[in-house]
Short mmCIF file of C-alpha atoms and ligand atoms in Angstrom, two decimals:
data_model
loop_
_atom_site.label_atom_id
_atom_site.label_comp_id
_atom_site.label_asym_id
_atom_site.label_seq_id
_atom_site.Cartn_x
_atom_site.Cartn_y
_atom_site.Cartn_z
CA MET A 1 0.73 5.09 -0.76
CA GLY A 2 -0.30 3.70 2.80
CA LEU A 3 -3.20 5.89 2.46
CA THR A 4 -4.29 4.51 -1.22
CA TYR A 5 -4.27 0.89 0.07
CA ALA A 6 -6.26 1.90 3.15
CA GLN A 7 -9.04 3.61 1.11
CA GLY A 8 -9.05 0.86 -1.37
CA MET A 9 -9.72 -1.63 1.40
CA ALA A 10 -12.11 0.78 2.84
CA LYS A 11 -14.35 1.14 -0.21
CA SER A 12 -14.01 -2.75 -0.69
CA SER A 13 -16.62 -5.08 1.06
CA LEU A 14 -13.77 -7.03 2.48
CA LEU A 15 -13.51 -5.26 5.60
CA ASN A 16 -15.79 -3.06 7.81
CA ARG A 17 -14.08 0.22 8.92
CA HIS A 18 -13.51 -0.97 12.58
CA ASN A 19 -11.40 -3.94 10.90
CA LEU A 20 -9.12 -1.40 9.48
CA MET A 21 -6.23 0.50 11.72
CA ILE A 22 -4.24 3.75 10.30
CA TYR A 23 -1.16 4.87 12.28
CA ASP A 24 0.94 7.71 11.00
CA LYS A 25 3.50 9.26 13.13
CA SER A 26 2.35 12.66 11.86
CA PRO A 27 0.03 14.27 14.39
CA GLU A 28 -1.24 16.74 11.63
CA LEU A 29 -2.19 13.48 9.30
CA ILE A 30 -3.39 11.60 11.96
CA LEU A 31 -5.49 14.73 12.71
CA SER A 32 -6.95 15.12 9.14
CA LEU A 33 -7.52 11.44 8.61
CA SER A 34 -9.40 11.29 12.03
CA LYS A 35 -12.27 13.25 9.87
CA ILE A 36 -12.69 10.67 7.33
CA ASN A 37 -15.11 8.09 8.42
CA HIS A 38 -13.72 5.24 6.59
CA PHE A 39 -11.45 3.65 8.68
CA ASP A 40 -10.04 3.76 12.80
CA VAL A 41 -7.13 6.01 13.30
CA TYR A 42 -4.95 5.90 16.00
CA ASP A 43 -2.16 8.24 17.23
CA ASP A 44 -0.71 5.69 19.38
CA ILE A 45 0.73 2.59 17.83
CA GLU A 46 1.00 0.72 21.13
CA GLU A 47 -2.76 0.51 21.21
CA CYS A 48 -3.35 -0.55 17.42
CA LEU A 49 -0.64 -2.96 16.39
CA PRO A 50 -0.33 -5.59 18.79
CA LYS A 51 -4.01 -6.11 17.53
CA ALA A 52 -3.25 -6.34 13.82
CA ASP A 53 -3.43 -9.64 11.95
CA VAL A 54 -2.01 -8.16 8.67
CA VAL A 55 0.59 -5.15 8.97
CA PHE A 56 1.14 -2.89 5.90
CA LEU A 57 4.57 -0.99 6.06
CA ALA A 58 4.77 2.20 3.77
CA VAL A 59 7.33 4.67 4.91
CA LYS A 60 9.93 5.50 2.83
CA PRO A 61 12.83 2.88 2.48
CA TYR A 62 15.53 5.30 4.38
CA HIS A 63 13.03 5.45 7.30
CA CYS A 64 12.33 1.70 7.85
CA GLU A 65 15.38 1.19 10.41
CA GLU A 66 13.52 3.85 12.89
CA LEU A 67 10.42 1.83 12.32
CA PHE A 68 11.60 -1.59 13.31
CA GLU A 69 12.78 0.47 16.21
CA ASP A 70 9.26 1.67 16.78
CA ILE A 71 7.26 -1.28 16.38
CA LYS A 72 9.69 -4.50 16.72
CA SER A 73 8.84 -5.02 20.54
CA LEU A 74 4.75 -4.90 19.61
CA MET A 75 4.71 -7.19 16.99
CA ASN A 76 4.27 -11.09 17.03
CA ASN A 77 5.48 -14.10 14.86
CA ASP A 78 1.54 -14.79 14.15
CA GLN A 79 1.65 -11.39 12.27
CA ILE A 80 1.77 -10.94 8.62
CA VAL A 81 3.89 -8.13 7.53
CA VAL A 82 3.23 -6.70 4.01
CA SER A 83 5.96 -4.19 2.89
CA ILE A 84 5.81 -2.00 -0.07
CA MET A 85 9.00 -0.18 0.64
CA ALA A 86 11.34 -0.37 -2.51
CA GLY A 87 14.41 -1.99 -2.46
CA VAL A 88 13.96 -3.44 1.49
CA THR A 89 14.29 -7.14 1.29
CA ILE A 90 12.27 -9.63 3.04
CA LYS A 91 15.39 -10.90 4.87
CA THR A 92 15.95 -7.12 6.13
CA ILE A 93 12.36 -7.25 7.25
CA GLN A 94 12.59 -10.57 8.97
CA GLU A 95 15.70 -9.49 10.74
CA GLY A 96 14.76 -6.02 11.91
CA LEU A 97 11.44 -6.99 12.81
CA ASP A 98 12.54 -10.63 14.27
CA LEU A 99 9.59 -12.31 12.83
CA GLU A 100 8.91 -14.89 9.60
CA LYS A 101 5.50 -13.80 7.64
CA VAL A 102 6.82 -11.40 5.28
CA VAL A 103 5.20 -10.24 2.06
CA ARG A 104 6.98 -7.73 -0.38
CA ALA A 105 5.13 -5.84 -2.84
CA MET A 106 5.80 -3.45 -5.57
CA PRO A 107 2.72 -1.15 -6.31
CA ASN A 108 2.36 1.79 -8.75
CA LEU A 109 1.06 5.02 -8.67
CA PRO A 110 -2.59 4.26 -10.37
CA ALA A 111 -3.50 2.45 -7.31
CA GLN A 112 -4.82 5.56 -6.23
CA VAL A 113 -7.82 5.58 -9.01
CA GLY A 114 -8.17 1.59 -8.32
CA LYS A 115 -6.22 0.87 -11.58
CA GLY A 116 -2.67 -0.22 -9.98
CA VAL A 117 -0.81 -3.16 -10.55
CA THR A 118 1.03 -4.83 -7.63
CA SER A 119 3.70 -7.51 -8.06
CA TYR A 120 4.35 -9.42 -4.64
CA THR A 121 6.21 -12.43 -3.37
CA ALA A 122 6.13 -13.99 0.17
CA SER A 123 8.42 -15.61 2.61
CA SER A 124 8.18 -19.22 2.99
CA GLY A 125 6.28 -18.91 6.45
CA VAL A 126 3.15 -17.31 5.04
CA SER A 127 0.71 -20.20 3.98
CA ARG A 128 -1.16 -20.31 0.74
CA ILE A 129 -4.14 -19.22 2.55
CA GLU A 130 -2.61 -16.12 4.23
CA ILE A 131 -1.15 -15.41 0.84
CA LEU A 132 -4.62 -15.63 -0.87
CA MET A 133 -5.88 -13.12 1.83
CA VAL A 134 -3.36 -10.62 1.47
CA ARG A 135 -3.76 -11.02 -2.62
CA ASN A 136 -7.44 -9.72 -1.82
CA LEU A 137 -6.30 -6.94 0.31
CA LEU A 138 -3.73 -5.60 -2.49
CA ASP A 139 -6.51 -6.33 -5.63
CA THR A 140 -8.57 -3.69 -3.93
CA THR A 141 -6.33 -1.25 -5.47
CA GLY A 142 -6.54 -2.83 -9.20
CA GLU A 143 -4.78 -6.06 -9.85
CA SER A 144 -1.75 -8.07 -8.53
CA ILE A 145 0.43 -10.69 -9.72
CA LYS A 146 2.52 -12.82 -7.73
CA VAL A 147 5.92 -13.70 -8.64
CA GLU A 148 8.49 -16.31 -7.92
CA ASN A 149 11.39 -14.06 -6.21
CA GLU A 150 12.58 -10.79 -5.19
CA ASN A 151 14.38 -10.55 -8.28
CA PHE A 152 11.16 -9.99 -9.84
CA ILE A 153 10.09 -7.42 -7.52
CA ASP A 154 12.93 -5.01 -8.44
CA ALA A 155 12.26 -5.88 -12.39
CA SER A 156 8.57 -5.26 -12.00
CA THR A 157 9.94 -1.69 -10.59
CA GLY A 158 11.41 -1.35 -13.87
CA ILE A 159 8.24 -2.18 -15.84
CA SER A 160 5.18 -1.24 -13.92
CA GLY A 161 6.67 0.32 -10.56
CA SER A 162 8.37 3.24 -12.61
CA GLY A 163 6.23 2.65 -15.48
CA PRO A 164 3.68 5.37 -15.32
CA ALA A 165 6.28 7.96 -15.62
CA TYR A 166 7.40 6.67 -19.08
CA VAL A 167 3.65 7.02 -20.13
CA PHE A 168 3.72 10.63 -19.07
CA TYR A 169 6.74 10.96 -20.70
CA PHE A 170 5.50 9.81 -23.74
CA MET A 171 1.96 11.72 -23.21
CA GLN A 172 4.23 15.09 -22.81
CA SER A 173 6.28 14.31 -25.72
CA MET A 174 2.79 14.31 -27.74
CA LEU A 175 1.37 16.95 -26.01
CA GLU A 176 4.34 19.30 -26.78
CA ALA A 177 3.82 18.19 -30.44
CA ALA A 178 0.20 19.19 -30.46
CA LEU A 179 0.67 22.39 -28.91
CA LYS A 180 3.50 23.16 -31.41
CA MET A 181 1.08 22.37 -34.26
CA GLY A 182 -1.31 24.99 -32.95
CA PHE A 183 -4.07 22.97 -30.89
CA SER A 184 -4.97 24.71 -27.68
CA LYS A 185 -4.05 23.30 -24.21
CA ASN A 186 -7.32 21.92 -23.71
CA ASP A 187 -7.69 20.53 -27.19
CA SER A 188 -4.21 18.61 -27.14
CA LYS A 189 -5.32 17.20 -23.77
CA ILE A 190 -8.22 15.53 -25.36
CA LEU A 191 -6.61 14.33 -28.21
CA VAL A 192 -3.59 12.99 -26.33
CA SER A 193 -5.53 11.41 -23.50
CA GLN A 194 -8.31 9.98 -25.93
CA THR A 195 -5.42 8.36 -28.14
CA PHE A 196 -3.85 6.64 -24.93
CA GLU A 197 -7.33 5.50 -23.76
CA GLY A 198 -8.25 4.09 -27.01
CA ALA A 199 -5.43 2.40 -27.75
CA VAL A 200 -5.28 0.63 -24.48
CA GLU A 201 -8.99 -0.60 -24.38
CA LEU A 202 -8.30 -1.75 -28.03
CA PHE A 203 -5.55 -3.67 -26.80
CA ASN A 204 -7.17 -5.08 -23.64
CA GLN A 205 -10.40 -5.88 -25.73
CA SER A 206 -8.33 -8.13 -28.06
CA ASP A 207 -5.78 -10.67 -28.33
CA LEU A 208 -3.47 -8.79 -30.63
CA SER A 209 -0.04 -7.63 -29.67
CA PRO A 210 1.13 -4.04 -29.94
CA GLU A 211 3.05 -4.92 -32.61
CA THR A 212 0.18 -6.20 -34.43
CA TRP A 213 -2.10 -3.36 -33.90
CA MET A 214 0.68 -0.86 -35.28
CA GLU A 215 1.02 -2.46 -38.38
CA ARG A 216 -2.92 -2.52 -38.86
CA VAL A 217 -2.81 1.28 -38.24
CA ALA A 218 0.32 1.78 -40.48
CA SER A 219 -0.41 1.40 -43.95
CA LYS A 220 2.56 1.24 -46.47
CA GLY A 221 3.62 4.81 -47.52
CA GLY A 222 1.06 6.52 -45.10
CA THR A 223 1.32 9.03 -42.21
CA THR A 224 1.61 6.46 -39.18
CA ARG A 225 4.26 4.37 -41.42
CA ALA A 226 6.05 7.86 -41.47
CA ALA A 227 6.39 8.21 -37.56
CA LEU A 228 6.97 4.88 -36.93
CA ASP A 229 10.06 4.49 -39.21
CA SER A 230 10.88 7.99 -37.61
CA MET A 231 10.93 6.16 -34.42
CA GLU A 232 12.80 3.25 -35.66
CA ASP A 233 15.40 5.27 -36.98
CA ASN A 234 16.07 6.93 -33.66
CA ASN A 235 16.18 3.56 -31.93
CA VAL A 236 13.27 4.89 -29.40
CA LYS A 237 12.55 1.39 -28.57
CA GLU A 238 15.90 0.32 -27.65
CA LEU A 239 15.88 3.50 -25.62
CA ILE A 240 12.81 2.52 -23.78
CA LYS A 241 14.10 -0.92 -22.99
CA ASP A 242 17.31 0.87 -21.66
CA ALA A 243 15.29 3.16 -19.66
CA ALA A 244 13.34 0.14 -18.08
CA TYR A 245 16.47 -1.67 -17.19
CA ALA A 246 18.00 1.44 -15.74
CA ALA A 247 14.93 1.64 -12.99
CA PHE A 248 15.52 -2.11 -12.62
CA ASP A 249 19.47 -1.78 -11.89
CA ARG A 250 18.76 1.16 -9.66
CA ALA A 251 16.08 -0.85 -7.45
CA VAL A 252 18.85 -3.36 -7.19
CA GLU A 253 21.49 -0.76 -6.09
CA LEU A 254 18.92 0.91 -3.76
CA GLY A 255 18.49 -3.03 -2.02
CA LYS A 256 22.19 -3.14 -1.83
CA GLU A 257 22.89 -0.03 -0.53
CA LYS A 258 20.07 -0.43 2.33
CA LYS A 259 21.77 -3.93 3.03
CA THR A 260 25.24 -2.57 3.50
CA LYS A 261 23.63 0.31 5.43
CA LEU A 262 21.96 -2.15 7.80
CA THR A 263 25.12 -4.30 8.54
CA THR A 264 27.49 -1.34 9.02
N1 LIG B 301 4.17 6.67 -4.53
C1 LIG B 301 4.55 5.61 -5.24
O1 LIG B 301 3.98 5.49 -6.37
C2 LIG B 301 5.18 4.09 -4.93
C3 LIG B 301 5.45 3.08 -5.50
C4 LIG B 301 6.19 2.02 -5.17
C5 LIG B 301 6.50 1.89 -4.12
N2 LIG B 301 6.04 2.87 -3.08
C6 LIG B 301 6.83 2.88 -1.91
O2 LIG B 301 5.95 3.15 -0.82
C7 LIG B 301 6.45 3.64 0.32
C8 LIG B 301 6.03 4.91 0.64
O3 LIG B 301 5.98 5.97 -0.26
P1 LIG B 301 4.96 7.15 -0.50
O4 LIG B 301 5.53 8.17 -1.50
O5 LIG B 301 3.81 7.04 -0.01
O6 LIG B 301 5.72 7.81 1.10
P2 LIG B 301 5.31 9.25 1.80
O7 LIG B 301 4.29 9.88 1.12
O8 LIG B 301 6.34 9.82 2.51
O9 LIG B 301 4.53 8.46 2.87
C9 LIG B 301 5.10 7.65 4.19
C10 LIG B 301 4.35 8.05 5.33
O10 LIG B 301 5.04 7.23 6.55
C11 LIG B 301 5.05 8.26 7.57
N3 LIG B 301 6.11 7.84 8.60
C12 LIG B 301 7.50 7.87 8.26
N4 LIG B 301 8.14 6.87 9.33
C13 LIG B 301 7.17 6.73 10.31
C14 LIG B 301 7.12 5.71 11.38
N5 LIG B 301 8.56 5.34 11.87
N6 LIG B 301 5.98 5.26 11.87
C15 LIG B 301 4.95 5.85 11.20
N7 LIG B 301 4.53 6.64 10.02
C16 LIG B 301 6.07 7.09 9.77
C17 LIG B 301 5.51 9.60 7.11
O11 LIG B 301 5.50 10.54 7.74
P3 LIG B 301 6.59 11.89 7.61
O12 LIG B 301 5.94 12.46 6.13
O13 LIG B 301 6.11 12.87 8.71
O14 LIG B 301 8.12 11.41 7.38
C18 LIG B 301 4.46 9.62 5.72
O15 LIG B 301 3.22 10.29 6.17
C19 LIG B 301 8.06 4.14 -0.01
O16 LIG B 301 8.81 2.79 0.52
C20 LIG B 301 7.96 3.89 -1.53
O17 LIG B 301 9.30 3.15 -1.92
C21 LIG B 301 5.62 4.01 -3.72
#
């Protein structure tokens, strides 16, 4: 995910390659990244980190304590930290690095193709201009929304962070149905992916709600009505809402587990 952001920023006109410094602790990754001419790659964090204005932290949440140990002494209070680590709170990062300016962000996988959505919130030490600068960086992978507090970061994990998997779940179900009906693998893929893409495009190009679109497709006694009735009878909408809440709850839980681990 860190590399996804780096690639988004590299492709944008915001930064030239020498303004973009990448560090990873894996020598193999550093070697392969240094062959890409999009950014400056470092194998020594002491060389790059003190020079940075904005520092993106993109390690797995369970590696954060180790990361804090590695970088704390190299950072200063003018730097802005942008963390995409799920469940790691702003307070944890401020305490772990002993600095004030932290932006916590929740991206999602379509960032890899420039169609991501990132929700973010900032500590009070980050100025409006600095927030705008961070937003421009985040937007190089798609769109972003600023949320009021960290509760909404956990909530957006349940909607957009984990959301691509819900869409894939729906796609997989339709693919399996198409295959069962006798379509080839290739034709099933075209039928399903074009249906998703077309529906999203219709939705984006209008002010209509998904509910109104559903009613437009479904006529009384028709085929779509039969499908929608079957979904309603099986409570599919409620089940999907429950799934989103399960992800939200898990994000909150992960944050608490991390906090307990750090204070014990
Ligand atoms: N993937 C997503 O869709 C997604 C969505 C939302 C949020 N996130 C968040 O994004 C973060 C990154 O996820 P990911 O899937 O991109 O993880 P990842 O593929 O494991 O990437 C993390 C990279 O950081 C390196 N690393 C670990 N400790 C380090 C240290 N102390 N110093 C420097 N580099 C270090 C890892 O090296 P090693 O492999 O050698 O450990 C690895 O190359 C996570 O916190 C996750 O919660 C991801």
